[in-house]
Amino acid sequence: DPLAVTFAPKIELEDCQLDWRRPAAELHCLVRGVNPEPGAWCYVEVKGEKKRLKIVRTTLAEDAYAIGEPGSLLKYDKTGIVIACGKGALNILELQLEGKRCMTAKEFACGISADHITLELGQTL
């Protein structure tokens, strides 16, 4: 029915910023919904420099990883990256640091030590 049609507002880049205080399932859906463009993203501090990090692919992490302050790195090693959310945790599979190519979380973790990276919580909605 043409009369029942509604229009959605354009998705802006700011709408795609990840707020780690939100539930992991919601953030996972955001990542899937806005990929490839504009893409879900967050700010990270890498070696003292603030950069945008685009999250390309995720899965929901196992319950064993679900405990931690939102935005904290629960796992960051050669096997992958898991980030605590408001409820649950997100397993990061692929990401892209500003100015770099898209890579797996394993490649990213091998290239940048956990001591040199800090996540920002994100915007408050």
Tab-separated table of C-alpha atoms in Angstrom:
chain	number	residue	atom	x	y	z
A	1	ASP	CA	0.000	0.000	0.000
A	2	PRO	CA	1.689	3.257	-1.125
A	3	LEU	CA	-0.068	5.240	1.621
A	4	ALA	CA	1.630	3.175	4.325
A	5	VAL	CA	5.128	4.083	3.108
A	6	THR	CA	7.335	5.877	5.619
A	7	PHE	CA	10.748	7.398	5.148
A	8	ALA	CA	13.724	6.936	7.435
A	9	PRO	CA	16.185	9.746	8.072
A	10	LYS	CA	19.605	9.538	6.443
A	11	ILE	CA	22.175	7.727	8.576
A	12	GLU	CA	24.881	10.191	9.555
A	13	LEU	CA	28.434	9.289	10.536
A	14	GLU	CA	27.743	10.340	14.150
A	15	ASP	CA	24.897	7.800	14.317
A	16	CYS	CA	27.418	5.002	13.751
A	17	GLN	CA	29.693	5.742	16.704
A	18	LEU	CA	29.851	2.775	19.079
A	19	ASP	CA	28.925	3.459	22.695
A	20	TRP	CA	30.412	0.573	24.675
A	21	ARG	CA	27.866	1.147	27.477
A	22	ARG	CA	25.152	-0.266	25.184
A	23	PRO	CA	24.394	-4.032	25.063
A	24	ALA	CA	26.723	-6.160	22.928
A	25	ALA	CA	23.816	-7.500	20.840
A	26	GLU	CA	22.779	-3.949	19.927
A	27	LEU	CA	26.334	-2.992	18.933
A	28	HIS	CA	26.697	-6.180	16.884
A	29	CYS	CA	23.521	-5.274	14.968
A	30	LEU	CA	24.817	-1.733	14.398
A	31	VAL	CA	28.090	-3.071	12.964
A	32	ARG	CA	26.207	-5.380	10.591
A	33	GLY	CA	23.647	-2.738	9.644
A	34	VAL	CA	26.016	0.062	8.637
A	35	ASN	CA	28.712	-2.041	6.962
A	36	PRO	CA	30.363	-1.240	4.578
A	37	GLU	CA	29.417	2.444	4.561
A	38	PRO	CA	29.391	4.536	6.638
A	39	GLY	CA	30.603	1.813	9.038
A	40	ALA	CA	30.485	1.498	12.828
A	41	TRP	CA	33.385	3.188	14.578
A	42	CYS	CA	34.888	4.342	17.841
A	43	TYR	CA	37.802	6.469	18.932
A	44	VAL	CA	40.977	4.847	20.184
A	45	GLU	CA	44.154	6.313	21.514
A	46	VAL	CA	47.159	4.616	19.935
A	47	LYS	CA	50.539	5.574	21.394
A	48	GLY	CA	49.053	8.848	22.639
A	49	GLU	CA	47.373	9.769	19.335
A	50	LYS	CA	43.555	9.798	18.987
A	51	LYS	CA	42.342	7.950	15.879
A	52	ARG	CA	39.080	6.603	14.529
A	53	LEU	CA	38.767	2.810	14.444
A	54	LYS	CA	36.189	1.310	12.092
A	55	ILE	CA	34.769	-2.005	13.289
A	56	VAL	CA	34.020	-4.113	10.210
A	57	ARG	CA	32.947	-7.532	11.507
A	58	THR	CA	31.961	-8.856	14.949
A	59	THR	CA	30.320	-11.725	16.782
A	60	LEU	CA	28.873	-11.895	20.263
A	61	ALA	CA	31.513	-13.142	22.695
A	62	GLU	CA	31.053	-16.165	24.916
A	63	ASP	CA	29.616	-15.584	28.396
A	64	ALA	CA	33.052	-16.179	29.937
A	65	TYR	CA	34.126	-12.806	28.530
A	66	ALA	CA	31.005	-10.911	29.583
A	67	ILE	CA	32.404	-9.441	32.818
A	68	GLY	CA	34.230	-6.127	32.716
A	69	GLU	CA	33.836	-2.366	32.585
A	70	PRO	CA	32.294	-1.200	29.285
A	71	GLY	CA	35.024	-0.375	26.797
A	72	SER	CA	37.678	-2.447	28.541
A	73	LEU	CA	39.755	-4.928	26.579
A	74	LEU	CA	38.864	-8.350	27.988
A	75	LYS	CA	41.057	-10.142	25.488
A	76	TYR	CA	43.740	-8.600	23.305
A	77	ASP	CA	46.300	-11.005	21.966
A	78	LYS	CA	47.324	-13.002	18.911
A	79	THR	CA	44.081	-14.980	19.067
A	80	GLY	CA	41.757	-11.957	18.861
A	81	ILE	CA	40.113	-8.988	20.553
A	82	VAL	CA	37.119	-8.992	22.930
A	83	ILE	CA	35.652	-5.741	24.299
A	84	ALA	CA	33.289	-5.468	27.277
A	85	CYS	CA	29.940	-3.784	26.639
A	86	GLY	CA	27.118	-2.593	28.901
A	87	LYS	CA	25.682	-6.114	28.745
A	88	GLY	CA	27.850	-8.890	27.350
A	89	ALA	CA	30.941	-8.533	25.209
A	90	LEU	CA	31.794	-8.149	21.541
A	91	ASN	CA	34.321	-10.301	19.721
A	92	ILE	CA	36.028	-8.125	17.094
A	93	LEU	CA	36.872	-10.070	13.922
A	94	GLU	CA	37.878	-7.341	11.443
A	95	LEU	CA	38.699	-3.663	11.863
A	96	GLN	CA	40.353	-0.722	10.152
A	97	LEU	CA	42.420	1.941	11.866
A	98	GLU	CA	42.183	5.414	10.352
A	99	GLY	CA	44.637	5.656	7.448
A	100	LYS	CA	45.317	1.900	7.367
A	101	ARG	CA	43.967	-1.096	5.470
A	102	CYS	CA	41.228	-3.370	6.785
A	103	MET	CA	42.704	-6.254	8.800
A	104	THR	CA	41.755	-9.086	11.091
A	105	ALA	CA	41.775	-8.508	14.837
A	106	LYS	CA	44.673	-10.956	15.096
A	107	GLU	CA	46.780	-8.886	12.680
A	108	PHE	CA	45.879	-5.704	14.544
A	109	ALA	CA	46.767	-7.159	17.949
A	110	CYS	CA	50.096	-8.445	16.632
A	111	GLY	CA	50.965	-4.965	15.323
A	112	ILE	CA	49.965	-2.816	18.315
A	113	SER	CA	50.624	-3.814	21.924
A	114	ALA	CA	47.704	-3.663	24.387
A	115	ASP	CA	49.798	-1.238	26.464
A	116	HIS	CA	49.620	1.287	23.613
A	117	ILE	CA	45.864	1.302	22.959
A	118	THR	CA	42.942	2.829	24.888
A	119	LEU	CA	39.276	2.776	23.821
A	120	GLU	CA	36.883	5.654	24.424
A	121	LEU	CA	33.440	4.764	25.751
A	122	GLY	CA	31.637	6.635	22.984
A	123	GLN	CA	28.823	9.098	22.848
A	124	THR	CA	26.034	9.161	25.373
A	125	LEU	CA	22.703	8.709	23.640
